[in-house]
Amino acid sequence: MTIFSNAMKAASPFKTNGIRLASYLSKALTVKQFGNPLDSLSLESSTIKCTEPSQVVVHMLYSPINPADINTIQGVYAVKPQIPFVCGNEGIGRVVESCKSDSKLKKGDLVVPRKNALGTWRDYVVASEDDWLKVPSDLSPVTLATLMVNPGTAYRMLTDFVDLKPGSVVIQNGGNSAVGQSVIQLCKHWGVKTVSIVRNREGIEELKKILQEMGADHVLTDEELKSTEVFKSKEIPAPSLALNCVGGRNALELIKTMGENSTMVTYGGMSKQPLTVPTAALIFKDITLKGFWMTRWNWLHDKDGQREHLVNELCSLAKQGVLQSPPHTLVHIDSWITAIEGATDSRGLVGTKYILSFEA
C-alpha cells in the first residue's frame, strides 16, 4: 500500500523548528453551495502544508458518507459551515508527518478526528495534533473509519438515559440503519432484548433474517407493530427505552408500547413529521422524552476525558467482535458521484454504507 496515493511532494520543502517539511497536493470534495449534493460538490486539488508547529499531516484512508453529511451539504443540518468547505465528519487516517519533533503523534499512527466537521473527504488533512485521537493499529481501517459516529451514538443512548440490565427491552425504529445495527449488536452483548421496527419493502423477510442473525430478538414492520401481541402476551416486558430516528406516526406507535417511567430518546427525524405524544402517556405512564445529538455530546466532553474513554471502549468492543463493520461499499474519491448517488438511494436492504477511499 502506498501512503502517498493521490499526492506528490513538492520539490522545495521548508523548515520549521529544524524539521524539513513538505507540501502535498491534495484532492478534496468541496461544497461550493448548499443544495443537491450532486450539484453542490466539486472535486478540487490544492497544495497544503504545515503552517503551525502544532500541526500534523494526515493521509486519510477511508471516510464514510453519513446522513448528517448529506444534510450539511443540503444546508438543513444544525451545523452550517461557511461556504466553501470540505465535507466529512468521520474517517480514519495515518499520520505521515509531524511538524515538531516532540509531537504526541508520530509518523505511522492511525488517527480519527477529535474535532467535528474537520473535513475528511480529502486525501490529505493538515490540522492541529489536538484535533485527532490516536487509535489501535490492530483493527480493520474500515471498522475504525465507521466506529465513532453511529456506534458512538448507539453506545451513548444505551448507557446515558436508562439503567438497562439483562432482560430489559429496547424498542427502536430505523432498525436497519447504521445506528440501529449498532444498537442490536450492543444489546445482544449486554443481554438486553431488542424490538426493531423497519419499513416494509421488497425482500422484507431477507432483511429480517439479516437483522436476526445480527442479534435482533424481534424485527417487525410498521404495520406489524400495530397488531403485535408480543407485549400484551407478556412474551417480553414493555420497553424501558425507545430510540426514535423517524418521528411522526411511527414514533407514536413506539410510545404506545412503552412501559411506566420509560424514556424515549429522539436522535433523528427522517419522516420530517413532528413528534406527537398522547397526553395519557405522559400522565399515566410518566414517560420521559429526551433528545440526543452526538455532536453536542462531543462538544460537552471535549476536555474531560470522556471522549477518549468512549473511543477506547468502542475499539475494545470492536476487538471483541461485538461491533462489526456495517455492510459497505468502498468508492475511490475520483468516483465520488457514484458514492453520493448510492448514499442518497434509500432502496437498499440494510442501508449499505458508502465509504470514500483514498488508497491508490
Coordinates of C-alpha atoms in Angstrom, one line a residue:
M1 CA 0.0 0.0 0.0
T2 CA 1.4 3.4 -1.0
I3 CA 0.8 6.1 1.6
F4 CA 1.0 8.9 -1.0
S5 CA -1.9 7.7 -3.1
N6 CA -3.1 10.9 -4.6
A7 CA -0.4 13.3 -3.8
M8 CA 3.2 14.2 -4.5
K9 CA 5.7 16.0 -2.5
A10 CA 6.8 19.4 -3.8
A11 CA 10.3 19.9 -4.8
S12 CA 11.1 22.7 -2.3
P13 CA 10.4 21.6 1.3
F14 CA 10.6 24.2 4.0
K15 CA 12.0 24.3 7.6
T16 CA 10.1 24.6 10.8
N17 CA 11.7 24.0 14.2
G18 CA 14.6 22.3 12.5
I19 CA 12.4 19.7 10.7
R20 CA 12.3 19.7 7.0
L21 CA 8.6 19.6 5.9
A22 CA 7.0 19.2 2.6
S23 CA 3.9 20.4 0.6
Y24 CA 1.3 18.0 -0.5
L25 CA -1.1 18.1 -3.5
S26 CA -4.5 17.1 -2.1
K27 CA -7.8 16.2 -3.6
A28 CA -10.9 17.4 -1.7
L29 CA -14.6 17.2 -2.1
T30 CA -15.6 20.8 -1.6
V31 CA -19.1 22.3 -1.1
K32 CA -19.5 25.4 -3.2
Q33 CA -23.2 26.0 -2.4
F34 CA -25.9 24.5 -0.3
G35 CA -28.3 22.2 -2.2
N36 CA -28.4 18.9 -4.0
P37 CA -25.1 17.1 -3.2
L38 CA -24.5 16.2 -6.9
D39 CA -24.8 19.9 -7.8
S40 CA -23.1 21.3 -4.8
L41 CA -19.9 19.2 -4.6
S42 CA -16.8 19.6 -6.6
L43 CA -13.6 17.6 -6.6
E44 CA -10.7 20.1 -6.3
S45 CA -7.0 19.9 -5.9
S46 CA -4.8 22.3 -3.8
T47 CA -1.4 22.3 -2.3
I48 CA -1.3 22.1 1.5
K49 CA 1.4 22.2 4.1
C50 CA 2.0 22.7 7.8
T51 CA 1.8 26.4 8.8
E52 CA 2.0 25.9 12.6
P53 CA 4.4 23.8 14.8
S54 CA 1.5 22.1 16.5
Q55 CA 0.1 20.6 13.2
V56 CA 0.4 17.2 11.7
V57 CA -0.2 16.0 8.2
V58 CA -2.7 13.1 8.0
H59 CA -3.3 10.9 4.9
M60 CA -6.9 9.9 5.0
L61 CA -7.5 6.2 4.2
Y62 CA -11.3 6.0 4.4
S63 CA -14.2 8.3 5.2
P64 CA -17.8 7.3 5.3
I65 CA -20.8 9.2 3.9
N66 CA -23.3 9.7 6.7
P67 CA -26.8 11.2 6.6
A68 CA -25.5 14.2 8.6
D69 CA -23.0 14.9 5.8
I70 CA -25.8 14.9 3.2
N71 CA -27.9 17.2 5.4
T72 CA -24.9 19.5 5.8
I73 CA -24.5 19.8 2.1
Q74 CA -28.2 20.5 1.7
G75 CA -27.9 23.3 4.2
V76 CA -30.5 21.8 6.6
Y77 CA -28.2 20.5 9.3
A78 CA -27.8 22.1 12.7
V79 CA -24.2 23.0 11.9
K80 CA -23.9 25.2 8.8
P81 CA -20.3 25.7 7.8
Q82 CA -19.2 28.8 5.9
I83 CA -19.1 28.3 2.1
P84 CA -16.8 26.9 0.7
F85 CA -15.9 24.0 2.9
V86 CA -14.6 20.4 2.7
C87 CA -17.3 17.9 3.9
G88 CA -16.7 14.9 6.0
N89 CA -17.1 14.4 9.8
E90 CA -15.6 10.9 10.3
G91 CA -12.9 8.7 9.0
I92 CA -9.5 7.0 9.6
G93 CA -6.2 8.5 8.6
R94 CA -2.5 7.8 9.0
V95 CA 0.0 10.4 10.2
V96 CA 2.6 11.0 7.5
E97 CA 4.4 14.0 9.0
S98 CA 4.6 15.8 12.4
C99 CA 5.6 19.4 12.4
K100 CA 7.6 19.2 15.6
S101 CA 10.0 16.6 16.9
D102 CA 8.1 16.2 20.3
S103 CA 4.7 15.8 18.8
K104 CA 2.5 13.3 20.7
L105 CA 1.5 11.9 17.3
K106 CA 4.2 10.1 15.3
K107 CA 4.5 9.1 11.7
G108 CA 2.5 5.9 11.1
D109 CA 0.0 6.5 13.9
L110 CA -3.6 5.8 13.0
V111 CA -6.0 8.6 14.0
V112 CA -9.6 9.6 13.9
P113 CA -11.0 13.1 14.1
R114 CA -11.5 14.6 17.5
K115 CA -12.9 17.8 16.1
N116 CA -16.3 17.8 14.5
A117 CA -16.6 18.9 10.8
L118 CA -12.9 18.5 10.3
G119 CA -13.4 17.9 6.6
T120 CA -12.4 14.3 6.0
W121 CA -13.5 13.9 2.4
R122 CA -9.9 14.6 1.1
D123 CA -6.8 12.6 0.9
Y124 CA -4.6 14.9 3.0
V125 CA -5.5 17.0 6.0
V126 CA -3.3 19.4 7.8
A127 CA -4.7 20.1 11.3
S128 CA -3.6 20.6 14.9
E129 CA -2.5 17.4 16.7
D130 CA -5.2 18.1 19.2
D131 CA -7.8 17.6 16.5
W132 CA -7.0 13.9 16.3
L133 CA -7.3 10.9 18.6
K134 CA -4.9 8.0 18.2
V135 CA -6.5 4.6 17.8
P136 CA -5.1 1.0 17.8
S137 CA -3.5 -0.3 14.7
D138 CA -4.7 -3.9 15.1
L139 CA -8.3 -3.1 13.9
S140 CA -9.5 -3.0 10.4
P141 CA -9.2 0.5 8.9
V142 CA -12.8 0.3 7.6
T143 CA -14.0 -0.6 11.1
L144 CA -12.2 2.4 12.6
A145 CA -13.5 4.7 9.9
T146 CA -17.1 3.9 10.8
L147 CA -16.8 3.4 14.6
M148 CA -17.2 6.9 16.1
V149 CA -20.4 8.4 14.8
N150 CA -23.0 5.6 14.6
P151 CA -21.7 3.0 17.1
G152 CA -20.9 6.0 19.3
T153 CA -24.4 7.3 19.1
A154 CA -25.8 3.9 19.9
Y155 CA -23.5 3.4 22.9
R156 CA -24.3 6.7 24.4
M157 CA -28.1 6.4 24.0
L158 CA -28.0 2.9 25.6
T159 CA -25.9 4.0 28.6
D160 CA -26.8 7.6 29.3
F161 CA -30.6 7.6 29.8
V162 CA -31.8 4.3 31.3
D163 CA -30.1 1.8 33.6
L164 CA -30.5 -1.1 31.3
K165 CA -30.0 -4.6 32.7
P166 CA -30.0 -8.1 31.2
G167 CA -33.6 -8.8 30.2
S168 CA -34.5 -5.1 29.8
V169 CA -36.2 -4.3 26.5
V170 CA -35.3 -1.6 24.0
I171 CA -37.6 -0.7 21.1
Q172 CA -36.3 1.2 18.1
N173 CA -37.4 2.4 14.7
G174 CA -34.9 2.6 11.9
G175 CA -33.8 -0.8 13.0
N176 CA -31.8 -1.4 9.8
S177 CA -29.9 1.9 9.9
A178 CA -26.2 2.0 10.9
V179 CA -27.2 3.2 14.4
G180 CA -29.9 0.6 14.6
Q181 CA -27.5 -2.2 13.7
S182 CA -25.1 -1.0 16.4
V183 CA -27.9 -1.0 19.0
I184 CA -28.7 -4.6 18.1
Q185 CA -25.1 -5.7 18.4
L186 CA -24.5 -3.9 21.8
C187 CA -27.8 -5.1 23.3
K188 CA -27.0 -8.7 22.3
H189 CA -23.7 -8.4 24.0
W190 CA -25.3 -6.9 27.2
G191 CA -28.2 -9.3 27.3
V192 CA -30.8 -6.6 26.5
K193 CA -33.7 -7.6 24.3
T194 CA -34.4 -5.6 21.2
V195 CA -37.6 -4.9 19.2
S196 CA -36.5 -3.3 15.9
I197 CA -39.0 -1.7 13.6
V198 CA -38.3 -1.4 9.9
R199 CA -40.2 -0.1 6.9
N200 CA -42.0 -2.8 4.8
R201 CA -40.3 -3.3 1.4
E202 CA -39.4 -5.8 -1.2
G203 CA -37.3 -8.5 0.4
I204 CA -38.5 -7.8 3.9
E205 CA -38.1 -11.4 5.0
E206 CA -34.4 -11.4 3.9
L207 CA -33.9 -8.1 5.8
K208 CA -35.5 -9.6 9.0
K209 CA -33.2 -12.6 8.7
I210 CA -30.1 -10.4 8.4
L211 CA -31.0 -8.4 11.5
Q212 CA -31.9 -11.5 13.5
E213 CA -28.6 -13.1 12.6
M214 CA -27.0 -9.9 13.9
G215 CA -28.7 -10.5 17.2
A216 CA -32.2 -8.8 16.9
D217 CA -34.8 -10.5 19.1
H218 CA -37.8 -9.2 17.2
V219 CA -38.0 -7.5 13.9
L220 CA -41.4 -6.0 12.9
T221 CA -42.6 -3.8 10.1
D222 CA -44.5 -0.6 10.9
E223 CA -47.8 -2.4 10.1
E224 CA -46.9 -5.5 12.2
L225 CA -46.1 -3.3 15.2
K226 CA -49.7 -2.0 15.3
S227 CA -51.1 -5.6 15.7
T228 CA -48.3 -7.5 17.5
E229 CA -49.2 -9.4 20.7
V230 CA -45.6 -9.7 21.8
F231 CA -46.1 -7.1 24.6
K232 CA -49.8 -7.9 25.5
S233 CA -48.9 -11.6 25.9
K234 CA -46.1 -10.7 28.3
E235 CA -43.7 -12.6 26.0
I236 CA -41.3 -9.8 26.7
P237 CA -41.7 -6.8 29.2
A238 CA -42.7 -3.4 28.0
P239 CA -39.8 -1.4 26.7
S240 CA -38.0 0.8 29.2
L241 CA -36.1 2.7 26.4
A242 CA -37.4 3.7 23.0
L243 CA -35.0 5.1 20.3
N244 CA -36.6 7.2 17.7
C245 CA -35.0 8.4 14.4
V246 CA -38.2 8.7 12.4
G247 CA -40.8 10.8 14.2
G248 CA -44.4 11.3 13.2
R249 CA -46.9 8.4 13.3
N250 CA -44.0 5.9 13.5
A251 CA -42.8 7.3 16.8
L252 CA -46.4 7.4 18.2
E253 CA -46.6 3.6 17.7
L254 CA -43.4 3.2 19.7
I255 CA -44.9 5.3 22.5
K256 CA -47.9 3.0 22.7
T257 CA -45.7 0.1 23.6
M258 CA -43.6 1.8 26.3
G259 CA -43.8 0.9 30.0
E260 CA -44.3 3.1 33.0
N261 CA -41.4 5.5 33.8
S262 CA -39.8 4.7 30.4
T263 CA -37.8 7.0 28.2
M264 CA -37.9 7.9 24.6
V265 CA -34.7 9.3 23.1
T266 CA -35.1 11.0 19.7
Y267 CA -31.9 11.3 17.6
G268 CA -33.4 11.9 14.1
G269 CA -36.5 12.8 12.2
M270 CA -36.4 11.1 8.9
S271 CA -40.2 11.4 8.3
K272 CA -39.9 15.2 8.7
Q273 CA -43.1 15.0 10.8
P274 CA -43.4 16.3 14.3
L275 CA -43.3 14.1 17.4
T276 CA -46.9 13.8 18.7
V277 CA -47.3 12.4 22.3
P278 CA -50.6 11.3 23.8
T279 CA -51.5 13.1 27.0
A280 CA -52.3 9.8 28.6
A281 CA -48.7 8.5 28.1
L282 CA -47.3 11.5 30.0
I283 CA -49.8 11.4 32.8
F284 CA -50.5 7.7 33.4
K285 CA -47.2 6.2 32.2
D286 CA -45.0 9.2 33.2
I287 CA -42.8 8.7 30.2
T288 CA -39.8 10.9 29.6
L289 CA -38.9 12.5 26.3
K290 CA -35.2 13.3 25.6
G291 CA -33.1 14.2 22.6
F292 CA -29.6 13.2 21.7
W293 CA -27.1 14.7 19.3
M294 CA -23.6 13.1 19.2
T295 CA -22.0 16.4 18.1
R296 CA -23.3 18.2 21.2
W297 CA -22.0 15.3 23.4
N298 CA -18.6 15.7 21.8
W299 CA -18.6 19.4 22.5
L300 CA -19.6 18.9 26.1
H301 CA -17.0 16.3 26.8
D302 CA -14.1 17.6 24.7
K303 CA -11.8 18.3 27.7
D304 CA -13.0 15.9 30.5
G305 CA -11.5 12.6 29.1
Q306 CA -14.9 11.1 28.3
R307 CA -14.3 11.2 24.5
E308 CA -11.0 9.3 24.9
H309 CA -12.8 6.8 27.1
L310 CA -15.6 6.3 24.5
V311 CA -13.1 5.8 21.7
N312 CA -11.2 3.2 23.8
E313 CA -14.4 1.4 24.7
L314 CA -15.7 1.3 21.1
C315 CA -12.3 0.0 20.0
S316 CA -12.4 -2.7 22.7
L317 CA -15.9 -3.8 21.7
A318 CA -14.8 -4.0 18.0
K319 CA -11.7 -6.1 19.0
Q320 CA -14.1 -8.5 20.8
G321 CA -16.2 -8.8 17.7
V322 CA -19.2 -7.2 19.4
L323 CA -19.3 -4.2 17.0
Q324 CA -19.0 -5.2 13.3
S325 CA -18.4 -3.0 10.3
P326 CA -21.7 -2.2 8.6
P327 CA -22.3 -3.6 5.1
H328 CA -20.4 -1.2 2.9
T329 CA -19.1 -0.3 -0.5
L330 CA -15.7 1.4 -1.0
V331 CA -15.6 4.0 -3.7
H332 CA -12.5 5.9 -4.7
I333 CA -12.7 9.7 -4.3
D334 CA -12.3 10.0 -8.1
S335 CA -15.7 8.2 -8.4
W336 CA -17.4 10.3 -5.8
I337 CA -20.6 10.8 -7.9
T338 CA -21.2 7.0 -7.7
A339 CA -20.8 7.2 -3.9
I340 CA -23.1 10.1 -3.4
E341 CA -25.8 8.5 -5.7
G342 CA -25.5 5.3 -3.7
A343 CA -25.6 7.1 -0.3
T344 CA -28.8 9.0 -1.2
D345 CA -30.6 5.9 -2.5
S346 CA -33.0 4.6 0.1
R347 CA -33.8 1.3 -1.6
G348 CA -31.1 -0.8 0.0
L349 CA -31.9 -3.6 2.4
V350 CA -29.7 -2.9 5.4
G351 CA -28.6 0.6 4.4
T352 CA -25.3 -0.1 2.8
K353 CA -22.7 2.4 3.9
Y354 CA -20.8 4.1 1.2
I355 CA -17.2 4.9 2.1
L356 CA -14.8 7.1 0.2
S357 CA -11.4 5.6 -0.3
F358 CA -8.2 7.5 -0.8
E359 CA -6.0 4.5 -1.5
A360 CA -4.1 4.2 -4.7

